[in-house]
CSV table of C-alpha atoms and ligand atoms in Angstrom, one decimal:
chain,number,residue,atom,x,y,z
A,13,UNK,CA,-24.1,-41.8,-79.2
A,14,UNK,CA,-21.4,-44.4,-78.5
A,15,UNK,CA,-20.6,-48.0,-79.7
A,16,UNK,CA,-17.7,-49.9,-78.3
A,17,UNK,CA,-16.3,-52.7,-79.1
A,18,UNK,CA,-13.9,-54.7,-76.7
A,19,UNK,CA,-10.9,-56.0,-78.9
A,20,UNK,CA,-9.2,-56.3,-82.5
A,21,UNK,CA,-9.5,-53.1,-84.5
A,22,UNK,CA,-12.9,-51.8,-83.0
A,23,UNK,CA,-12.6,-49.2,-80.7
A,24,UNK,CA,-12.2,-50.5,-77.1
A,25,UNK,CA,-13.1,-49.3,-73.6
A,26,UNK,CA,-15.9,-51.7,-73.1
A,27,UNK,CA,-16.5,-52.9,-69.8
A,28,UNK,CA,-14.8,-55.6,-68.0
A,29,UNK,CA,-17.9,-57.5,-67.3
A,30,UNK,CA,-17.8,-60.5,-69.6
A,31,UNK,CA,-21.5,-61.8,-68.2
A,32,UNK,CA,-22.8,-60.3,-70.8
A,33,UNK,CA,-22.2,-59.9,-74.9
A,34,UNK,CA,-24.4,-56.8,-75.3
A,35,UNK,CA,-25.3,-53.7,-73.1
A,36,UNK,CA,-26.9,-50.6,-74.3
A,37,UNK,CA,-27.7,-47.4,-72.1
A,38,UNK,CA,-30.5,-45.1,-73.1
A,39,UNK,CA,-30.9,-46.1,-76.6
A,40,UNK,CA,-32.7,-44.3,-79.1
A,41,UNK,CA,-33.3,-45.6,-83.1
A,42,UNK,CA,-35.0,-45.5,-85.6
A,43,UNK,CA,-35.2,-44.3,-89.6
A,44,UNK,CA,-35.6,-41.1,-91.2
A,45,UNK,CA,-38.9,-38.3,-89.6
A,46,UNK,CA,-39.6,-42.2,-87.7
A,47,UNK,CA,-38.1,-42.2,-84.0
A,48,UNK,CA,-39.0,-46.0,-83.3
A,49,UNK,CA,-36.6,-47.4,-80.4
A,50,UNK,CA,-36.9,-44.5,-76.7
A,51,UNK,CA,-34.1,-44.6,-74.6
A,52,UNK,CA,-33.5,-48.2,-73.8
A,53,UNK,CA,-31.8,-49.8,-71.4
A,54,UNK,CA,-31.1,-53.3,-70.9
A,55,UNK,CA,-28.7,-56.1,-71.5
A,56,UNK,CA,-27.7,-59.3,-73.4
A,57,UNK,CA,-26.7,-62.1,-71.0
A,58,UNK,CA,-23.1,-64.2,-73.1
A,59,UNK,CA,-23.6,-67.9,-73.9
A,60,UNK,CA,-27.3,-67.6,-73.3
A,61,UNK,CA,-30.4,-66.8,-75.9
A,62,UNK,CA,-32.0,-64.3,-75.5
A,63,UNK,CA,-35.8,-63.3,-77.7
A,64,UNK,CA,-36.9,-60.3,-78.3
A,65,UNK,CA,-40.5,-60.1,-77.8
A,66,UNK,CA,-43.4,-57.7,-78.3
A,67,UNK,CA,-46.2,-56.8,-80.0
A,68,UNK,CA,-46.0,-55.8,-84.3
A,69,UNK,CA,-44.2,-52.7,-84.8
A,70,UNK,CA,-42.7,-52.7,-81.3
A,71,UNK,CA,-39.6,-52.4,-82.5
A,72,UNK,CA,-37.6,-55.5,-82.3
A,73,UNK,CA,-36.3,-56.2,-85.9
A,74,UNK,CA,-35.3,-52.2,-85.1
A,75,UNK,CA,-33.4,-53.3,-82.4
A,76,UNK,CA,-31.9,-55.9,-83.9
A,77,UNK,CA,-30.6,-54.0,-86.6
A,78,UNK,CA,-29.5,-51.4,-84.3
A,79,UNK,CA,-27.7,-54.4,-82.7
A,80,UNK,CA,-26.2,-55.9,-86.1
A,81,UNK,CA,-25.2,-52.9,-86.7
A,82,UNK,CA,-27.1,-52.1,-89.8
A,83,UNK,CA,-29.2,-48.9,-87.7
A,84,UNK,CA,-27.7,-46.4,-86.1
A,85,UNK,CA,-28.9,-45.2,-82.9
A,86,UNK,CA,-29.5,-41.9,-83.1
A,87,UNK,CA,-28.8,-41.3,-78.7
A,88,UNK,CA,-27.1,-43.8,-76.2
A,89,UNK,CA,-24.3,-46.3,-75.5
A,90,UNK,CA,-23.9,-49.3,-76.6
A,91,UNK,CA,-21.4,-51.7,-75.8
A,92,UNK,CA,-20.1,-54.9,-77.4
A,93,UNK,CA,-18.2,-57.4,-75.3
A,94,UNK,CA,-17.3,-59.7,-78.2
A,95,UNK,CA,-14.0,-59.8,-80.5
A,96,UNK,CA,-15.8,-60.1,-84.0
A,97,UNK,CA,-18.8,-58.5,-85.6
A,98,UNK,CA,-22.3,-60.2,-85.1
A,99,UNK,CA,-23.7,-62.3,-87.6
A,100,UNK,CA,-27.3,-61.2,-88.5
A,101,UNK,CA,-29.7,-63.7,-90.1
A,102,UNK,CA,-32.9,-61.5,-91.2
A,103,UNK,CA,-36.2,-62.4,-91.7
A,104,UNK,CA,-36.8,-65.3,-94.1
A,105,UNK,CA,-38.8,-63.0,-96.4
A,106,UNK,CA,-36.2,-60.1,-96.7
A,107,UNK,CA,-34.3,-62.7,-98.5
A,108,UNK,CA,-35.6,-63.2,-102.2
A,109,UNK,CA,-36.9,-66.7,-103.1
A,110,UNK,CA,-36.2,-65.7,-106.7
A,111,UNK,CA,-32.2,-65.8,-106.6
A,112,UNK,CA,-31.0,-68.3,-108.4
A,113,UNK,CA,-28.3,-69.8,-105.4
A,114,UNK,CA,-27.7,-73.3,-104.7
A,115,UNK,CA,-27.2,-73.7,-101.0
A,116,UNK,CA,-23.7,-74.2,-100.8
A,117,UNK,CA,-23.8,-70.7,-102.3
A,118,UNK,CA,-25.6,-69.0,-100.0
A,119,UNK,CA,-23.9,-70.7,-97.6
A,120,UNK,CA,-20.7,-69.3,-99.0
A,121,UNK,CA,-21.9,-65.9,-99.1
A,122,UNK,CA,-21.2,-66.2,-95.2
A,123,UNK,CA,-17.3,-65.8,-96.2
A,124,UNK,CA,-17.8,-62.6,-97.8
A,125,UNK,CA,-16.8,-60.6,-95.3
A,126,UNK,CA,-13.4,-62.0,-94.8
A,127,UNK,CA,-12.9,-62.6,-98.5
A,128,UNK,CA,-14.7,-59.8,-100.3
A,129,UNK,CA,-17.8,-61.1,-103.0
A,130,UNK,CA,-17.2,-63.5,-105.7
A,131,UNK,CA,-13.2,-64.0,-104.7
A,132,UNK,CA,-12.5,-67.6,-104.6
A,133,UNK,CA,-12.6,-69.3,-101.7
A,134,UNK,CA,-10.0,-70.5,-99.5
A,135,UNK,CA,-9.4,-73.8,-98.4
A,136,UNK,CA,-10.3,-72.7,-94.9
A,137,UNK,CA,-12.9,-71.1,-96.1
A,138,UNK,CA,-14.5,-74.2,-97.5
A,139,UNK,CA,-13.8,-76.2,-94.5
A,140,UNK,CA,-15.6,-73.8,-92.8
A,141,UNK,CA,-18.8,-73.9,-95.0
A,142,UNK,CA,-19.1,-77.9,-95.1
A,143,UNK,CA,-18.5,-77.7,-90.7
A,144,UNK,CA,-21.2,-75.1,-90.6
A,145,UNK,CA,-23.6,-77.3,-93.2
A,146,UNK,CA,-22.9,-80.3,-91.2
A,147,UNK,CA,-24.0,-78.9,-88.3
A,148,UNK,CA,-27.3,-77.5,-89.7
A,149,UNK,CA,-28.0,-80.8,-91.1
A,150,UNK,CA,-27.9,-79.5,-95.0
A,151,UNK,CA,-25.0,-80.7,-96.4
A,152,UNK,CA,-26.9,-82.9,-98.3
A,153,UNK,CA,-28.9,-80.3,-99.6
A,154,UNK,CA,-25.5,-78.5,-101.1
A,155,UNK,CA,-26.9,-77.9,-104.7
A,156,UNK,CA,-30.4,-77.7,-104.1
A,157,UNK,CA,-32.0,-74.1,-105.4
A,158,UNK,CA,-31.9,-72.0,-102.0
A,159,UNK,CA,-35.6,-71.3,-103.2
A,160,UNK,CA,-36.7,-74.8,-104.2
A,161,UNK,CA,-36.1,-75.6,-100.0
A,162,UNK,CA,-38.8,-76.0,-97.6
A,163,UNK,CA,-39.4,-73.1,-95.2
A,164,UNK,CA,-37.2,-75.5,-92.4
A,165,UNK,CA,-34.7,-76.1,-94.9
A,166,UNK,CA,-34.0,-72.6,-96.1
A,167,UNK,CA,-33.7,-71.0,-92.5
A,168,UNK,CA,-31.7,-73.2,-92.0
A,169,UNK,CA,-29.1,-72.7,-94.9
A,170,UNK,CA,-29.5,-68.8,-93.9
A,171,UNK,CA,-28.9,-69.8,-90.4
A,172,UNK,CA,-25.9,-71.3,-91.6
A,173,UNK,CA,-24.8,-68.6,-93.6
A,174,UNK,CA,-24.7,-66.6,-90.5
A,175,UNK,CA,-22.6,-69.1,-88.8
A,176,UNK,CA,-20.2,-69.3,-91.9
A,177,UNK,CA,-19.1,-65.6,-90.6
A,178,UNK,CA,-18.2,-67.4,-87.4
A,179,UNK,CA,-19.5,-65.1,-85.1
A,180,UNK,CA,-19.9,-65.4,-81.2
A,181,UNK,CA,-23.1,-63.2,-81.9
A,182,UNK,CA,-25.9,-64.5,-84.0
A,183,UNK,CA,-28.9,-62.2,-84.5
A,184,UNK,CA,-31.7,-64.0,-85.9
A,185,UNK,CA,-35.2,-62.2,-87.2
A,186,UNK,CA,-38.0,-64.6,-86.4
A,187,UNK,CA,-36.4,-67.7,-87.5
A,188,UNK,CA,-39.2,-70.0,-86.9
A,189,UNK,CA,-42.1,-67.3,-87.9
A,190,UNK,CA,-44.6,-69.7,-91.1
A,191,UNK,CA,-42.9,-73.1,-89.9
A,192,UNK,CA,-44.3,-76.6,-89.2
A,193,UNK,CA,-44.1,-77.3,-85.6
A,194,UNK,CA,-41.8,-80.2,-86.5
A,195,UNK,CA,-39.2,-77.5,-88.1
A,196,UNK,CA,-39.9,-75.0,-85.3
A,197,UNK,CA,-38.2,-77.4,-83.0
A,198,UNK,CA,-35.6,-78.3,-84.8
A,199,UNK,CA,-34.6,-74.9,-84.9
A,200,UNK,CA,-35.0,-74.4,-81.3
A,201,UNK,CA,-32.7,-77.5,-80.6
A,202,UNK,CA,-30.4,-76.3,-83.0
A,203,UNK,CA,-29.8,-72.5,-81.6
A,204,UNK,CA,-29.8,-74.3,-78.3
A,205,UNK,CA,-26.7,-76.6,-79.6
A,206,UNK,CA,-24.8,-73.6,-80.9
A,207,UNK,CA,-25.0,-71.7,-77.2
A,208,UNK,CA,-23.4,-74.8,-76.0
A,209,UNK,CA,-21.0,-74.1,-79.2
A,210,UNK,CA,-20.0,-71.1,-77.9
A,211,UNK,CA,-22.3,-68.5,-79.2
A,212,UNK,CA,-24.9,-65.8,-77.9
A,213,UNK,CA,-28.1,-65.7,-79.6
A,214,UNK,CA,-30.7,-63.6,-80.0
A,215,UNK,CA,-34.0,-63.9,-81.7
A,216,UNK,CA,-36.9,-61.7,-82.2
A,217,UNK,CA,-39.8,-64.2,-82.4
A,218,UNK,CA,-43.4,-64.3,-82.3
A,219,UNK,CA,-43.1,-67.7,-81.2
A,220,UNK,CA,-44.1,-67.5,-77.2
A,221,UNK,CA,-42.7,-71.3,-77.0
A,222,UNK,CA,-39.5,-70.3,-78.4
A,223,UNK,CA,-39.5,-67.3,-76.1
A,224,UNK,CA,-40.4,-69.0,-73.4
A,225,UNK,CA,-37.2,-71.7,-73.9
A,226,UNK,CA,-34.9,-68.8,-74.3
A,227,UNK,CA,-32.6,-67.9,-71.2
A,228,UNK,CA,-33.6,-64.3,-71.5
A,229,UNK,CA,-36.3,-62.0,-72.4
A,230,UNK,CA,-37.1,-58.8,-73.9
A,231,UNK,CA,-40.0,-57.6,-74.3
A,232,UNK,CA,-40.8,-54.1,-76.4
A,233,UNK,CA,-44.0,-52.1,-76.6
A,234,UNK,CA,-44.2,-49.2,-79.0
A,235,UNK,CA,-40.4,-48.6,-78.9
A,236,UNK,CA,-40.3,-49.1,-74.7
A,237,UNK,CA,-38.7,-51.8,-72.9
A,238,UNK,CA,-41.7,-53.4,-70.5
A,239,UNK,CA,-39.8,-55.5,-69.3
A,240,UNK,CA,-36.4,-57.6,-69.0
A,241,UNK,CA,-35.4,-60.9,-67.5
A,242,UNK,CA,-36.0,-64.5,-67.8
A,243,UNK,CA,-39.0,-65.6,-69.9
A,244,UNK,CA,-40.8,-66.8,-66.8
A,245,UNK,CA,-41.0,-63.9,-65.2
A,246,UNK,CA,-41.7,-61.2,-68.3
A,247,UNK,CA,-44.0,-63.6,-69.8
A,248,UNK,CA,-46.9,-63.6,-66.9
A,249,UNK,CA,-50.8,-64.5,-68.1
A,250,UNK,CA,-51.3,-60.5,-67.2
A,251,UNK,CA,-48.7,-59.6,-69.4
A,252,UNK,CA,-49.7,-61.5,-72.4
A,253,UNK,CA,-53.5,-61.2,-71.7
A,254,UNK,CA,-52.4,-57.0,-71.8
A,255,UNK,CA,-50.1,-57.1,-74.9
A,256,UNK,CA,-51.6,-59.9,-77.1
A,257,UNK,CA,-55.4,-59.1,-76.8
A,258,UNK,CA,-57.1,-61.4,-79.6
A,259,UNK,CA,-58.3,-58.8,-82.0
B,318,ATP,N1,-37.4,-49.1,-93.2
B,318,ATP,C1,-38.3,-48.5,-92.4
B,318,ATP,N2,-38.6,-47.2,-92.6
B,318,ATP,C2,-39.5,-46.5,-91.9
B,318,ATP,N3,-40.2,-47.1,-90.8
B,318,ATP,C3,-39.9,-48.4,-90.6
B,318,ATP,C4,-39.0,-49.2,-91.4
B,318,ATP,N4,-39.0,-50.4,-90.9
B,318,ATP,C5,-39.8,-50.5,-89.8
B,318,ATP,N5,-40.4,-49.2,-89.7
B,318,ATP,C6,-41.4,-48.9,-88.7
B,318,ATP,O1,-40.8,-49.0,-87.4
B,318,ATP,C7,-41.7,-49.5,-86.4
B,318,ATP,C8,-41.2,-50.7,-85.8
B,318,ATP,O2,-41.0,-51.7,-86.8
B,318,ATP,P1,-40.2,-53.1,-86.5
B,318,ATP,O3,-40.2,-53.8,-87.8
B,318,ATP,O4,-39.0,-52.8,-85.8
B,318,ATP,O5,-41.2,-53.8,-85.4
B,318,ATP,P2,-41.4,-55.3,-85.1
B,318,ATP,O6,-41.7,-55.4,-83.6
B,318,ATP,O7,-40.2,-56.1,-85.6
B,318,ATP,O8,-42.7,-55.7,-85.9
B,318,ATP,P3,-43.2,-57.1,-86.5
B,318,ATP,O9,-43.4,-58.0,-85.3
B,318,ATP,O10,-44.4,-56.8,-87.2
B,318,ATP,O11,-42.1,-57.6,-87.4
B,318,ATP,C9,-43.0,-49.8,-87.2
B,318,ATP,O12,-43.9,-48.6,-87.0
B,318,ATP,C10,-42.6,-49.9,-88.6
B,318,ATP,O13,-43.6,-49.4,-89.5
C-alpha cells in the first residue's frame, strides 16, 4: 500500500498530472475482521466537486476517511496532488451537540493543527478565523453555543472549521443530510463559491440534487465502484431505479 503526497515534507513522487487532486489504484479499506472498500479505482478531478454516492453502507464515509487520511487502506495506491493535508468535515452527528463551544471556538479548533490545542492564537491565526466566518456568513453568530445553532448554522461553522485549516482539499460527510431545503442550498452555493476559491471538494451525500450539481460522481455499491464520471451520466433513471428501490 502506497500514499504520496506531491510536495512539502510528504513523501513525493506523485504524478505530474495536476487535472486531478486525488487518484487511487486498486484500493482496499476497511476496519478490523470488516474489509469494506475492494480494489478501487478512480479519480478526483482539482477545482471541481466531486459526491460520493451510493446506497447505506456502501462505503463512502469509508472512503472518505481513507481519503482524510483517518483509514488506512489496507492494499493500493493512492496519490495526492495537493501541498497540504485535506481538511475533513464529518458527519454533523459525529460531532457532539453537548460541547459546550461558542462558535468562534470551534471555528478556532480549525488552527489546531498548525498551533497545537489550546495554544493561543496568533494574529494570523485569527485573521484567518474571522475570513473564514465571513465567508460562511457566521460571523455574527461568533459566541453563540455551537449546539444552540440550527442544523444550517452549525454545518456551517463545522464547514468553516475545515476551511480554518486552509486546505485545497475539503472532505465533507453529508453536509446537507436533516436540512431545510432553504439551508440545503445555501450550502450548495457555498461549496460551489469555495471551488471558485480555489479548492476541491468532495461530499458523500444522500442528497441526489446536490449530486447531481456536483462536477463529478462516484458512485459505491457494497464496497465497489459502479460507476465514475459526471453526475449526468452515473446518475441514469436505470441506475437509481436499481440502487434506490423504495423499500
Ligand atoms: N467503525 C466501524 N467499525 C466497523 N465497521 C464499520 C465502521 N464504520 C462503518 N462500518 C461498516 O462499514 C460499512 C460501510 O459503512 P460506511 O459508513 O462507510 O457506509 P456509507 O455508504 O457511508 O453509509 P451511510 O450512507 O449509511 O452513511 C458498513 O457495513 C458499516 O456497518
Amino acid at each position: 500500500m502506497k500514499i504520496m503526497f506531491k510536495e512539502s515534507g510528504l513523501p513525493s513522487a506523485a504524478p505530474e498530472d495536476t487535472t486531478f487532486r486525488i487518484r487511487f489504484t486498486e484500493l482496499s479499506a476497511g476496519y478490523t475482521g470488516h474489509p469494506v472498500l475492494h480494489q478501487l479505482s478512480a479519480a478526483i478531478p482539482a477545482l471541481a466537486t466531486t459526491a460520493l454516492v451510493g446506497p447505506n453502507g456502501s462505503g463512502k464515509s469509508t472512503l472518505l476517511g481513507v481519503l482524510a487520511g483517518v483509514i488506512r487502506p489496507t492494499a493500493g495506491e493512492l496519490h495526492h496532488t495537493g501541498s497540504r493535508p485535506p481538511a475533513f468535515v464529518p458527519q454533523r452527528g459525529a460531532v457532539g451537540d453537548a460541547l459546550p463551544l461558542t462558535v468562534r471556538q470551534t471555528v478556532e479548533m480549525g488552527r489546531w493543527g498548525e498551533r497545537g490545542p489550546w495554544r493561543r492564537l496568533t494574529r494570523r491565526d485569527r485573521a484567518t478565523v474571522d475570513a473564514v466566518m465571513d465567508r460562511m456568513g457566521i460571523a455574527d453568530l461568533a459566541a453563540r453555543q455551537l449546539g444552540d445553532l440550527s442544523g444550517g448554522q452549525r454545518q456551517r461553522a463545522l464547514i468553516a472549521q475545515g476551511l480554518a485549516q486552509e486546505s485545497d482539499l475539503l472532505l465533507l460527510d453529508e453536509p446537507t443530510t436533516g436540512l431545510d431545503p432553504e439551508a440545503r442550498e445555501r450550502i450548495a452555493t457555498l461549496l460551489t463559491e469555495l471551488v471558485a476559491d480555489g479548492v476541491t471538494v468532495v461530499h458523500a451525500t444522500h442528497d441526489l440534487d446536490a449530486a447531481r450539481a456536483a462536477d463529478a460522481c462516484l458512485l459505491l455499491r457494497e464496497g465497489r465502484l459502479a460507476g465514475q464520471g459526471r453526475p449526468g451520466q452515473v446518475l441514469t433513471p436505470s441506475t437509481l431505479t436499481r440502487f434506490w428501490q423504495p423499500a
